[in-house]
XYZ file of N, CA and C in Angstrom:
780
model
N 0.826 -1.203 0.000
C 0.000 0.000 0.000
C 0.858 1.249 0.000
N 2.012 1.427 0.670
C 2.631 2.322 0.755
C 3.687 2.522 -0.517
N 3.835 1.534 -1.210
C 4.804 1.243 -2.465
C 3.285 2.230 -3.381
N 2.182 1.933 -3.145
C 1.755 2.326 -4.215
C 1.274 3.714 -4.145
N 1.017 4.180 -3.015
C 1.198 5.531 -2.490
C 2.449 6.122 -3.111
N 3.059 5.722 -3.153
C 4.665 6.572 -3.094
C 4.588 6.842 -4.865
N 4.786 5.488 -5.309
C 4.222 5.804 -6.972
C 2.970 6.858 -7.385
N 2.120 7.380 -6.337
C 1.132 7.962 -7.047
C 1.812 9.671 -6.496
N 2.312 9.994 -5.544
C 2.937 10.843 -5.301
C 3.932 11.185 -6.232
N 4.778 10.834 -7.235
C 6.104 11.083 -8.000
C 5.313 11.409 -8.906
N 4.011 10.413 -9.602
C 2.948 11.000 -10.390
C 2.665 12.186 -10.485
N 2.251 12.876 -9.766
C 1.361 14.030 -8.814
C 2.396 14.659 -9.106
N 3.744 14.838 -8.852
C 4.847 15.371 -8.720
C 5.277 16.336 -10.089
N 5.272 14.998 -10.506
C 5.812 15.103 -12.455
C 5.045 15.719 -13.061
N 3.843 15.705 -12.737
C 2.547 16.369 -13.458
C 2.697 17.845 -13.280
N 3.051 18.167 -11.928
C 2.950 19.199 -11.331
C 3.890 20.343 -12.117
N 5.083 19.474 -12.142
C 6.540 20.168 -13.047
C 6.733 20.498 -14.541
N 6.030 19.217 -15.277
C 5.729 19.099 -16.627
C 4.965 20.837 -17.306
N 4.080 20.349 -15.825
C 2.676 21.845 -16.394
C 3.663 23.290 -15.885
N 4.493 23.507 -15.040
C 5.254 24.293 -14.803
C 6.012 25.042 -16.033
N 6.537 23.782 -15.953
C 7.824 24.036 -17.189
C 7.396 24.563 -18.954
N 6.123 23.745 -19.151
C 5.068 24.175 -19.890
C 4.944 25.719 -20.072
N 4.316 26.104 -19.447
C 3.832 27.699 -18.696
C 4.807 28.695 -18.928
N 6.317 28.299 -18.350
C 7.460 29.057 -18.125
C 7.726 29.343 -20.021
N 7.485 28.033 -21.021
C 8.094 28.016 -22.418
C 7.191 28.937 -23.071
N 5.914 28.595 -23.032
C 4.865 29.283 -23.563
C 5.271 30.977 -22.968
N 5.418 31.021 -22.108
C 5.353 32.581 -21.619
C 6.426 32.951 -22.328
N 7.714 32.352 -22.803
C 8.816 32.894 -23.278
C 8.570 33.459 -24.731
N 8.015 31.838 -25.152
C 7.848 32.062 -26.247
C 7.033 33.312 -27.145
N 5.993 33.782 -25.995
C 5.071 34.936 -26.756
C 6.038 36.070 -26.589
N 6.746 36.080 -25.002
C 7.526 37.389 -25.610
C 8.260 37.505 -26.567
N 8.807 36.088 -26.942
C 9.854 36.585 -27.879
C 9.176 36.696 -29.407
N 7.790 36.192 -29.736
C 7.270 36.756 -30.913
C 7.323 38.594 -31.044
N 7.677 39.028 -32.116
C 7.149 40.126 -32.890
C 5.731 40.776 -33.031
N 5.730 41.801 -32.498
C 3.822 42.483 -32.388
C 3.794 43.010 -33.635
N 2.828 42.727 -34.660
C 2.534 43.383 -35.787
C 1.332 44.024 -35.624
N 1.279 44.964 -36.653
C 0.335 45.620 -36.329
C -0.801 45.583 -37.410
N -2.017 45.523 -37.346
C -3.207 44.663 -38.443
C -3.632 46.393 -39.096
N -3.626 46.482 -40.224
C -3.861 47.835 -40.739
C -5.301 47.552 -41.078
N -6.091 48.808 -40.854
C -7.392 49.202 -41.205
C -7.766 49.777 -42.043
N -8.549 49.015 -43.064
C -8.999 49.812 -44.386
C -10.204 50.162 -44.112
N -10.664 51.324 -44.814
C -11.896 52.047 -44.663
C -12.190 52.543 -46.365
N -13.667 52.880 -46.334
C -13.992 53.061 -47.751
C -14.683 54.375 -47.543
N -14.107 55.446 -48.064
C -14.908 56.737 -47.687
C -15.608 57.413 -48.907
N -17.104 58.141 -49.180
C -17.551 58.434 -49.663
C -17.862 59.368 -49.700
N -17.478 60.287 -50.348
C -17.512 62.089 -49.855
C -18.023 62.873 -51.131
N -18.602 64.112 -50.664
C -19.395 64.268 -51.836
C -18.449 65.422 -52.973
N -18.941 65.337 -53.976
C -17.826 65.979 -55.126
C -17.909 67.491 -55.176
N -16.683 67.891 -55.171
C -16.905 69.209 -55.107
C -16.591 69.885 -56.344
N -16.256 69.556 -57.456
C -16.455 70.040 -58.817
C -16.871 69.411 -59.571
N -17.327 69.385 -60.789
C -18.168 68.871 -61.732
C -17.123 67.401 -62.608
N -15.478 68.280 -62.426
C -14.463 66.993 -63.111
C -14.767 65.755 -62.143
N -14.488 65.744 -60.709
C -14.186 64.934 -60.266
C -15.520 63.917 -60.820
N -16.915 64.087 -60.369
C -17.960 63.278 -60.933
C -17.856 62.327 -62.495
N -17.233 63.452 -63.741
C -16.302 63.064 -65.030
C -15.309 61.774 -64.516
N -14.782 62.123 -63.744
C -13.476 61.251 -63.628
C -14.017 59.661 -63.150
N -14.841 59.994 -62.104
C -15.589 58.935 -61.922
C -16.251 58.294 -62.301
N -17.021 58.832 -63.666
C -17.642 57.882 -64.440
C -16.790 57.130 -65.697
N -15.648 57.803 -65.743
C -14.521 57.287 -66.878
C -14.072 56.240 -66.378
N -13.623 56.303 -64.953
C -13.187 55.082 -64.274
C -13.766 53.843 -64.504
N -15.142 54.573 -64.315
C -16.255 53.117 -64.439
C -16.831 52.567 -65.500
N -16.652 53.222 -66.612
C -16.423 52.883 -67.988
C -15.379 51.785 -68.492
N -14.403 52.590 -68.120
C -12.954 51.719 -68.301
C -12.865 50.477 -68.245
N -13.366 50.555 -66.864
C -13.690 49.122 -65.678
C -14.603 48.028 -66.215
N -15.689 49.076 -66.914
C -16.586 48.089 -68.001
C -16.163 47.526 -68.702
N -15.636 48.236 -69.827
C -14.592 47.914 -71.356
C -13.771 46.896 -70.619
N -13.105 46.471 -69.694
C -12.128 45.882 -69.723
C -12.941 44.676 -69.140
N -13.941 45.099 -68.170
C -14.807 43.614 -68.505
C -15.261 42.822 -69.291
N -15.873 43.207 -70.176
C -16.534 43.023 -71.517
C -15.345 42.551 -72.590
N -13.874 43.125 -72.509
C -12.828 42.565 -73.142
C -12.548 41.592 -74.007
N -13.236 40.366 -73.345
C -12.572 39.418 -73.744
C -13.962 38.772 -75.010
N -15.192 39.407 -74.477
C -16.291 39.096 -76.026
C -15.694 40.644 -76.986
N -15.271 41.023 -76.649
C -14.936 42.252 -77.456
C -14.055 41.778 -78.735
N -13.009 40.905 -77.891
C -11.947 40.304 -78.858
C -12.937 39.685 -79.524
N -13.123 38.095 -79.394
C -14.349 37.320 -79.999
C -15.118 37.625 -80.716
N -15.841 38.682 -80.622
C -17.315 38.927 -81.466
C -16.503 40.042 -82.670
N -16.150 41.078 -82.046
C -15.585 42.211 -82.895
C -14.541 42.227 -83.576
N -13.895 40.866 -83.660
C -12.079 41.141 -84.369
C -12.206 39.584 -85.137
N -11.587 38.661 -85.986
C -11.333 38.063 -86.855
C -11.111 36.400 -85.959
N -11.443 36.796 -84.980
C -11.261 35.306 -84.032
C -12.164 34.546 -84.354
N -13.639 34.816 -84.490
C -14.437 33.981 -84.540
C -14.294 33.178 -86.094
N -14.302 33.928 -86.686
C -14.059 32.814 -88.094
C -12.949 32.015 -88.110
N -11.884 32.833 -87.200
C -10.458 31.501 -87.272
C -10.708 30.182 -86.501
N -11.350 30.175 -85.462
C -11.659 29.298 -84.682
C -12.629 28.441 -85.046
N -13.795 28.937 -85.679
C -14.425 28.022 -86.143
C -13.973 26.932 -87.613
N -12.775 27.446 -87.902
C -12.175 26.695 -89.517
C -11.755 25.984 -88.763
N -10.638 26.431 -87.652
C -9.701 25.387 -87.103
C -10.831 24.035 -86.487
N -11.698 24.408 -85.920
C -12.741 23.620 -85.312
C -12.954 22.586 -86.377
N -13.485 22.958 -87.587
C -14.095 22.303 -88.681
C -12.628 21.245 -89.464
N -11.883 22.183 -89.076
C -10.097 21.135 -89.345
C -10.077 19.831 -88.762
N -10.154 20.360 -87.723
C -10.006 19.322 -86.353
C -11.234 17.950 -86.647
N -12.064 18.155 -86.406
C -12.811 17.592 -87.305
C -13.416 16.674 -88.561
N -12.765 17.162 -89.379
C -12.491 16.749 -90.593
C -11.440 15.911 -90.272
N -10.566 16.193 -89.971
C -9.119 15.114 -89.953
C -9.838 13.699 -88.724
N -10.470 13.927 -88.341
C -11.661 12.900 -87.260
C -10.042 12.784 -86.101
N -9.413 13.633 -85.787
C -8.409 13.360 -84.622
C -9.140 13.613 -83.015
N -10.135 13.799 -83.294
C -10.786 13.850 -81.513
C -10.005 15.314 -81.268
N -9.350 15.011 -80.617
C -8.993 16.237 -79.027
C -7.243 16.473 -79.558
N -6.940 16.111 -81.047
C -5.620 16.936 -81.024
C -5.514 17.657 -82.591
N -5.416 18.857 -82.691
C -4.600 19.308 -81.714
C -5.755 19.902 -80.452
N -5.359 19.995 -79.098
C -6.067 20.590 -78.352
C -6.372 21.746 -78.365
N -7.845 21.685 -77.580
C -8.713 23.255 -77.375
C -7.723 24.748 -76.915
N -6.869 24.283 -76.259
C -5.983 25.269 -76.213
C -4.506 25.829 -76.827
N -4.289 24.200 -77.600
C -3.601 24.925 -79.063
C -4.125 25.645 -80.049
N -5.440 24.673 -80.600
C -6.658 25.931 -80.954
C -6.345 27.145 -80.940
N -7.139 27.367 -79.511
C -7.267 29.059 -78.688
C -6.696 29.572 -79.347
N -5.264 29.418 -78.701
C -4.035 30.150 -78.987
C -3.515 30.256 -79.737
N -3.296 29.616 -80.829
C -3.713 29.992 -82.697
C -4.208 30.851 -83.257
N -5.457 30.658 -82.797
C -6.573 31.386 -83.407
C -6.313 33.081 -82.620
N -6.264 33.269 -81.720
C -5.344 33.983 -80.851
C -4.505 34.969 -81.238
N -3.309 34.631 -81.345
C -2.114 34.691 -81.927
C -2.180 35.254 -83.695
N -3.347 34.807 -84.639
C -3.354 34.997 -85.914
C -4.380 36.215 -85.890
N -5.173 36.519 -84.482
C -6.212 37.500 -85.194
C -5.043 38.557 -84.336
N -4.623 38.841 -83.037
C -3.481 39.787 -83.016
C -2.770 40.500 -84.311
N -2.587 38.977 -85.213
C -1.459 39.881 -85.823
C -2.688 40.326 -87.592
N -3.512 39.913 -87.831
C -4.967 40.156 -88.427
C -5.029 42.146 -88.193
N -5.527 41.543 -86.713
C -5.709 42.841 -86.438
C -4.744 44.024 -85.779
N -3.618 43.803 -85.951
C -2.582 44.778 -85.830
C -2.442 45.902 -86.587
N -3.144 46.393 -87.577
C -3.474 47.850 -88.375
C -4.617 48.263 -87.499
N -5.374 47.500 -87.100
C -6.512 47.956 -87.090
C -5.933 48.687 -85.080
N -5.474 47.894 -84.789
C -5.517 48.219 -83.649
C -4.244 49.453 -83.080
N -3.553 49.237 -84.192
C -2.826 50.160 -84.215
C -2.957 51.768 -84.233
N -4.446 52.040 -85.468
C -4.606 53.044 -85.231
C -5.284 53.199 -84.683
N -6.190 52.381 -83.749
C -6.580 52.841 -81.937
C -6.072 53.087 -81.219
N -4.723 52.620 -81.319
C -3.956 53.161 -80.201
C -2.995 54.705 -80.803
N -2.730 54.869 -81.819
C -1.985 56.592 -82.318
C -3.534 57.214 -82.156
N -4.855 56.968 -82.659
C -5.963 58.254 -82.653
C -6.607 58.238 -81.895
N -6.767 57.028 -80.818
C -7.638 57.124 -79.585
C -6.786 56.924 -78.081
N -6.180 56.350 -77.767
C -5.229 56.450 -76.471
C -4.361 56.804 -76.388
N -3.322 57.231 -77.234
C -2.423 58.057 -76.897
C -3.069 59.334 -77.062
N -3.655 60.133 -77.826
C -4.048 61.376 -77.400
C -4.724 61.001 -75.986
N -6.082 60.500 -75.592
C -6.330 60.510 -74.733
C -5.996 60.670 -73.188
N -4.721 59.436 -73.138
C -4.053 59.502 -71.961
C -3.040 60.834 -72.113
N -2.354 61.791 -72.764
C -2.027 62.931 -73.256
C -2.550 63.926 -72.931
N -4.051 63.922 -73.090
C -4.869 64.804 -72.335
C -5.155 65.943 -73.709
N -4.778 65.314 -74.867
C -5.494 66.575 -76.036
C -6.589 66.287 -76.455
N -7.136 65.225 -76.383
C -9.014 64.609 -76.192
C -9.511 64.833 -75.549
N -10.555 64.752 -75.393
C -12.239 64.638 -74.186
C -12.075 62.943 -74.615
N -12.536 62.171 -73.292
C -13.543 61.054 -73.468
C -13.287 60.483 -74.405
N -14.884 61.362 -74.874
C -15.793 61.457 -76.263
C -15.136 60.957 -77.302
N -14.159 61.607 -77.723
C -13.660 61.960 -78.564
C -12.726 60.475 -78.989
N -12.196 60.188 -78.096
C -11.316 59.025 -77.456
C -12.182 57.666 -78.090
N -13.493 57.388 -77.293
C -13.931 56.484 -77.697
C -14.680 56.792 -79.192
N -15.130 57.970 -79.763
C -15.332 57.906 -81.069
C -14.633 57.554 -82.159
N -13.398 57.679 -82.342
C -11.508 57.786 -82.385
C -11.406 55.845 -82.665
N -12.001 55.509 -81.441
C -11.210 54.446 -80.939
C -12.237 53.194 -81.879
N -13.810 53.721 -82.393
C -14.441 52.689 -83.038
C -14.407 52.669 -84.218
N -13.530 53.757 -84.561
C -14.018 53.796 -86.384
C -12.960 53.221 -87.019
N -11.677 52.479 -86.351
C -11.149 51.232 -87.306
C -11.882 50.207 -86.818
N -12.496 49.950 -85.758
C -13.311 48.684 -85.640
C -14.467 48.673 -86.596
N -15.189 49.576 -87.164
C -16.298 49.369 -87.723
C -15.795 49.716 -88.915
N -14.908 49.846 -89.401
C -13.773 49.890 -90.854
C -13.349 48.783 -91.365
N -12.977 48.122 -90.331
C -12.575 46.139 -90.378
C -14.109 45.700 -90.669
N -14.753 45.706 -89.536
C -16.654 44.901 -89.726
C -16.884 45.419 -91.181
N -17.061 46.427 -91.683
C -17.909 47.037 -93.047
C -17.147 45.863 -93.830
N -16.002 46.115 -93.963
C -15.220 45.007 -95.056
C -15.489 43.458 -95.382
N -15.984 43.003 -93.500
C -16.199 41.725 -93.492
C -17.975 41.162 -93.748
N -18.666 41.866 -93.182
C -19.995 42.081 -93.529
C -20.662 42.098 -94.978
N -21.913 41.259 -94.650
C -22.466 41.079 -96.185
C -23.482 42.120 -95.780
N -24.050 42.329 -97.235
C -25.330 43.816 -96.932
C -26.423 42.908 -96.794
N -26.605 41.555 -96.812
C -28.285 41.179 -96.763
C -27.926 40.964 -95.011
N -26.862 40.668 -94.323
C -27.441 40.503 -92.739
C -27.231 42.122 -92.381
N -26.360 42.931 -92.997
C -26.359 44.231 -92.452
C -28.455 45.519 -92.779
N -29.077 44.536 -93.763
C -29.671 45.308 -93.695
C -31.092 44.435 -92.931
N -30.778 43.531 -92.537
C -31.824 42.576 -92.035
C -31.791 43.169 -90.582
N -30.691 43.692 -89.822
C -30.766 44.448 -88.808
C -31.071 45.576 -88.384
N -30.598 46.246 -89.492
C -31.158 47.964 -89.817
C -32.644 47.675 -89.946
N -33.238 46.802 -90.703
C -34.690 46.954 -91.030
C -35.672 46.377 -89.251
N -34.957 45.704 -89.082
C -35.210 44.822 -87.734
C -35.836 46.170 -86.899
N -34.487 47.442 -86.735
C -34.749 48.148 -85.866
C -35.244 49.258 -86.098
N -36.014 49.387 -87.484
C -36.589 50.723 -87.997
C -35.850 51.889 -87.936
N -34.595 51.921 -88.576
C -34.075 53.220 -88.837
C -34.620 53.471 -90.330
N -34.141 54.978 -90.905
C -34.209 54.986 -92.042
C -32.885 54.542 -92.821
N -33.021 53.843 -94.122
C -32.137 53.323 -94.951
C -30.794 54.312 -94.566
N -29.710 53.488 -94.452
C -28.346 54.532 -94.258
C -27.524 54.653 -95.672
N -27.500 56.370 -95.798
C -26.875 56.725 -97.064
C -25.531 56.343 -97.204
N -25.126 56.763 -96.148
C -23.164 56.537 -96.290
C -23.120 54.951 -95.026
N -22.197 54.696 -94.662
C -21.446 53.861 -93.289
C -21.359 54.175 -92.050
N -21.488 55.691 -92.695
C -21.372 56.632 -91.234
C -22.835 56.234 -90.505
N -23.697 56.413 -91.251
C -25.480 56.620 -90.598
C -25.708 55.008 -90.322
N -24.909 54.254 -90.422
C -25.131 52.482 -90.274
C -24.271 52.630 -88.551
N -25.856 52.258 -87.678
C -25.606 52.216 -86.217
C -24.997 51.458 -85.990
N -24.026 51.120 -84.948
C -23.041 50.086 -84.477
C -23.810 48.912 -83.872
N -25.117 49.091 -83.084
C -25.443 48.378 -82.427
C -26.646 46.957 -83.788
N -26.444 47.979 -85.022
C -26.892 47.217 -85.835
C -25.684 46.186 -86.522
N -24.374 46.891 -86.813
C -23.261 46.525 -87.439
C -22.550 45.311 -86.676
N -22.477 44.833 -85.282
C -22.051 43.974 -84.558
C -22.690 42.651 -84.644
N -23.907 42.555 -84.665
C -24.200 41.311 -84.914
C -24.398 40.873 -86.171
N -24.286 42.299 -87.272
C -24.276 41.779 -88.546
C -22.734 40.930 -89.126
N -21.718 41.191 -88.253
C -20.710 41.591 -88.288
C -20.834 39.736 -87.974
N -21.164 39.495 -87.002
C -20.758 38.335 -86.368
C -21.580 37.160 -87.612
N -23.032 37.727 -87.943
C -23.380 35.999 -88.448
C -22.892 36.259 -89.763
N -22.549 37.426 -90.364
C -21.176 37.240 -91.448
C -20.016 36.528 -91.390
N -19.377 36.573 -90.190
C -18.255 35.839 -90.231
C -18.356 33.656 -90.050
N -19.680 33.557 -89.170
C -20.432 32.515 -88.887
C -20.320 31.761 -90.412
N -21.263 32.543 -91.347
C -21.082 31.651 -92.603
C -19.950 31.811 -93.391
N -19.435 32.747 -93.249
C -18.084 32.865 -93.857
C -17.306 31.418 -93.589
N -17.044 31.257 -92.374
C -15.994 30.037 -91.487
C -17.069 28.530 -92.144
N -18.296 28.771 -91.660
C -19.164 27.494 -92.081
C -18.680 26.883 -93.617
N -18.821 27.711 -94.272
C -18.592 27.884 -95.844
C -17.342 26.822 -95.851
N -16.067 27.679 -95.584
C -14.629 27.066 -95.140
C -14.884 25.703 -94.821
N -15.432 25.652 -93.765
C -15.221 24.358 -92.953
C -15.705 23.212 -93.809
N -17.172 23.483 -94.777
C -17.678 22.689 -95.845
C -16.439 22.368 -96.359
N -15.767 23.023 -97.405
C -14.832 23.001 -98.572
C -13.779 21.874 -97.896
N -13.221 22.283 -96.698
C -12.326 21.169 -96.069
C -12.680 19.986 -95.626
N -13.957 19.392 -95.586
C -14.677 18.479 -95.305
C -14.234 17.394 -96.729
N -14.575 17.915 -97.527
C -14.280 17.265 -98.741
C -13.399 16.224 -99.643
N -12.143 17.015 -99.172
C -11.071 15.722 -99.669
C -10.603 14.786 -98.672
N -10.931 14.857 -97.335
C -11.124 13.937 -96.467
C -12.394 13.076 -96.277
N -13.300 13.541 -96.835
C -14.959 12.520 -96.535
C -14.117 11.484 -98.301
N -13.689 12.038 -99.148
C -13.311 10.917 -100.018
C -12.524 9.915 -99.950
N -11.694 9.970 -98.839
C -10.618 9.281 -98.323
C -11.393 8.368 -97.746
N -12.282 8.791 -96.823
C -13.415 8.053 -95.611
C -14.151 6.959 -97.108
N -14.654 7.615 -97.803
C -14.997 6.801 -98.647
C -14.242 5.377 -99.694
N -13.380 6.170 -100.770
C -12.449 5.253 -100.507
C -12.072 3.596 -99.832
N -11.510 4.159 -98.821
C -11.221 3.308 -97.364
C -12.203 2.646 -97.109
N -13.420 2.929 -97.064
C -14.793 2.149 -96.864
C -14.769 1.506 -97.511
N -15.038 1.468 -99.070
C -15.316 0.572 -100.159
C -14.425 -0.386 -100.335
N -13.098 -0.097 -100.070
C -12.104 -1.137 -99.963
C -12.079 -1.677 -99.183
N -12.459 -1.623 -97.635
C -12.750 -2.916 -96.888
C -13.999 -3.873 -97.159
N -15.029 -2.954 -97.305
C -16.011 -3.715 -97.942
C -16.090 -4.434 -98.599
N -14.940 -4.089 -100.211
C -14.934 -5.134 -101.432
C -13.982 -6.397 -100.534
N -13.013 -5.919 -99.523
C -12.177 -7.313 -99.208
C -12.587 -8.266 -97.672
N -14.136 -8.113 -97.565
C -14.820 -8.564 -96.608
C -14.870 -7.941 -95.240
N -14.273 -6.777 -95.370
C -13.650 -6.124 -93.717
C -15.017 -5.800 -93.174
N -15.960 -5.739 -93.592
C -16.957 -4.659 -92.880
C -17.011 -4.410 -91.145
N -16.319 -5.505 -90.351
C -16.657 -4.950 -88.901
C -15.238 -4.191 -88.619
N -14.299 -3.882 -89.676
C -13.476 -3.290 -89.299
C -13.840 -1.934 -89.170
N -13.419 -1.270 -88.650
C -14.135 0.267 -88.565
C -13.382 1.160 -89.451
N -13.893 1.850 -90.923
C -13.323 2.780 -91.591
C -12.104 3.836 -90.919
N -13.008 4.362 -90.140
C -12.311 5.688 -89.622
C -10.971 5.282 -89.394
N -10.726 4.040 -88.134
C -9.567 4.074 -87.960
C -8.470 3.561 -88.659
N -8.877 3.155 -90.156
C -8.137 2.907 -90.949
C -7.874 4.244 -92.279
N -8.581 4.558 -92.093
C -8.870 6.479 -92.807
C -7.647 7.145 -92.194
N -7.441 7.122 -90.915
C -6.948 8.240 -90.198
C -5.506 8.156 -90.384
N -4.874 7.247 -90.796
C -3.555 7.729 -91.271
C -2.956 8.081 -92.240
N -4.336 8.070 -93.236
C -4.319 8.545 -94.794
C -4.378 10.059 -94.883
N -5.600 10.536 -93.929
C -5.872 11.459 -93.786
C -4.726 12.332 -93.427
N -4.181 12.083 -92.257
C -2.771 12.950 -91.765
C -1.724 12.862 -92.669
N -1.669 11.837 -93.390
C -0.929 12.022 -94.459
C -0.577 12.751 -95.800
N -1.830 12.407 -96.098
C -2.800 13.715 -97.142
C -2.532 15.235 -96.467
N -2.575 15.322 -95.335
C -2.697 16.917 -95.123
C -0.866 16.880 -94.736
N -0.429 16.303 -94.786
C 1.054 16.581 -94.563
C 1.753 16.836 -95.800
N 1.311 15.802 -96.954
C 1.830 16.018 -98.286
C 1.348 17.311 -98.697
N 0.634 17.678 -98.206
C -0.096 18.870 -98.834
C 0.433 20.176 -98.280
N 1.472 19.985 -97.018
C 1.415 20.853 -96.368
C -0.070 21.995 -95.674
N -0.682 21.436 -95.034
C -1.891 21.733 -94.959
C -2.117 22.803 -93.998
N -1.069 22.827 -93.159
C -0.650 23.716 -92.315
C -0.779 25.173 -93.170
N 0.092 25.199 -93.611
C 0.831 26.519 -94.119
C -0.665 27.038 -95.101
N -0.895 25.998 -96.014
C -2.280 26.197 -97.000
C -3.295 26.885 -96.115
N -3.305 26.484 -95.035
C -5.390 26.733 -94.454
C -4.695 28.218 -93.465
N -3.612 28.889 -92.785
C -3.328 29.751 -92.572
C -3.232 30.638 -93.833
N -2.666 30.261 -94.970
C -1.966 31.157 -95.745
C -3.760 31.605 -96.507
N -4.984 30.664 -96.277
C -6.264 31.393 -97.219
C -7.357 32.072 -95.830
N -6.399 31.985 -94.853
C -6.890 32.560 -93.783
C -6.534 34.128 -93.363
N -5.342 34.069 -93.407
C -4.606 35.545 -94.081
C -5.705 36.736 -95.125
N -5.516 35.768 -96.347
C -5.650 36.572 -97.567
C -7.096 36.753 -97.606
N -8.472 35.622 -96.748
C -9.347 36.270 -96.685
C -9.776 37.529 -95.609
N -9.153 37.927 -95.041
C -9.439 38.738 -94.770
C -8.207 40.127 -95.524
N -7.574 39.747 -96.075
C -7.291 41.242 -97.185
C -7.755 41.489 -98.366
């Protein structure tokens, strides 16, 4: 009894010291951390005391728009959408599934309307943002500046039966010049122009590959193959065909020139 007393005492003991020694580390340890200090942000709303500052504030929030909207801006308004949809109809046609990938794609298509639209964007940036940020513009002036090579490129690419199917849509009167042709009519004319434009394309390239598919069919057929599956005996004809052909360089190089 007393053996086991004595063991529960050293217990008691150790416990006692453990939690001590504990206490003593912890206490060290906070002093020796670093006090930082948590900074306070606040959002203040104060009312305008000249007529610019209100200006300034709505430019901001403009800006802020445009650069939201950005990325359908590229897409709908610049030469992407027809590149992407050929490459699509490529891809396709060659029956390769998923190569080249959606983001070699992209970035193709990408990469070719940049340099597409490098006049165009060029002189948005000498007649609309550099004066602007310069400060010899208004605004106004800036974004008026800044649409009329965009709707200089669209007029070119645009057919007149969807450009006037929109105008009529929205009851203006007939527009004499390009100038009196509203933008908000010119953008989507703009777009299902380029839609059949690429569709068109994508037909034409369909073609000397569906004969290959054919072909290849009939010849397994005549030599009893039928549960063999065409396609995957097509498909190395096909890549072949577009290699002899250099097919690369061909479907960029009428991708180029349609739009000059």
């Amino acid at each position: 009894m007393n053996k086991i007393l004595k063991y529960f005492i050293i217990i008691i003991v150790s416990i006692i010291f453990l939690s001590s020694f504990s206490i003593i580390f912890d206490n060290h340890t906070a002093y020796a951390e670093p006090e930082f200090t948590i900074p306070r942000l606040s959002l203040n709303i104060d009312e305008a005391q000249e007529p610019e500052e209100i200006a300034s504030s709505i430019e901001i929030l403009v800006l802020l728009t445009i650069l939201t909207i950005a990325p359908s801006i590229l897409i709908m308004m610049t030469s992407f959408t027809r590149i992407i949809i050929i490459l699509s109809f490529l891809r396709r046609a060659l029956s390769t599934q998923t190569t080249p990938p959606n983001q070699v794609l992209i970035g193709l298509a990408m990469f070719l309307t940049f340099f597409i639209m490098a006049p165009t964007f060029d002189n948005i940036n000498e007649n609309a943002i550099k004066p602007y940020t310069s400060g010899e513009i208004s605004f106004e002036e800036a974004t008026e500046n800044g649409v009329k090579p965009l709707r200089e490129f669209m007029f070119k690419q645009t057919r007149q039966k969807d450009l006037a199917l929109f105008i009529n849509t929205i009851g203006v009167e007939r527009p004499k010049t390009l100038e009196d042709v509203p933008t908000r009519a010119l953008i989507p004319a703009f777009i299902i122009s380029e839609l059949k434009t690429g569709f068109g394309i994508g037909f034409l390239l369909f073609i000397p590959f569906i004969v290959v598919d054919m072909v290849v069919a009939s010849t397994l057929m005549s030599m009893g193959m039928m549960m063999l599956p065409p396609v995957m005996i097509s498909l190395p004809f096909k890549i072949l065909l577009f290699i002899m052909i250099d097919g690369w360089n061909l479907i960029i190089k009428h991708i180029l020139l349609g739009f000059n």
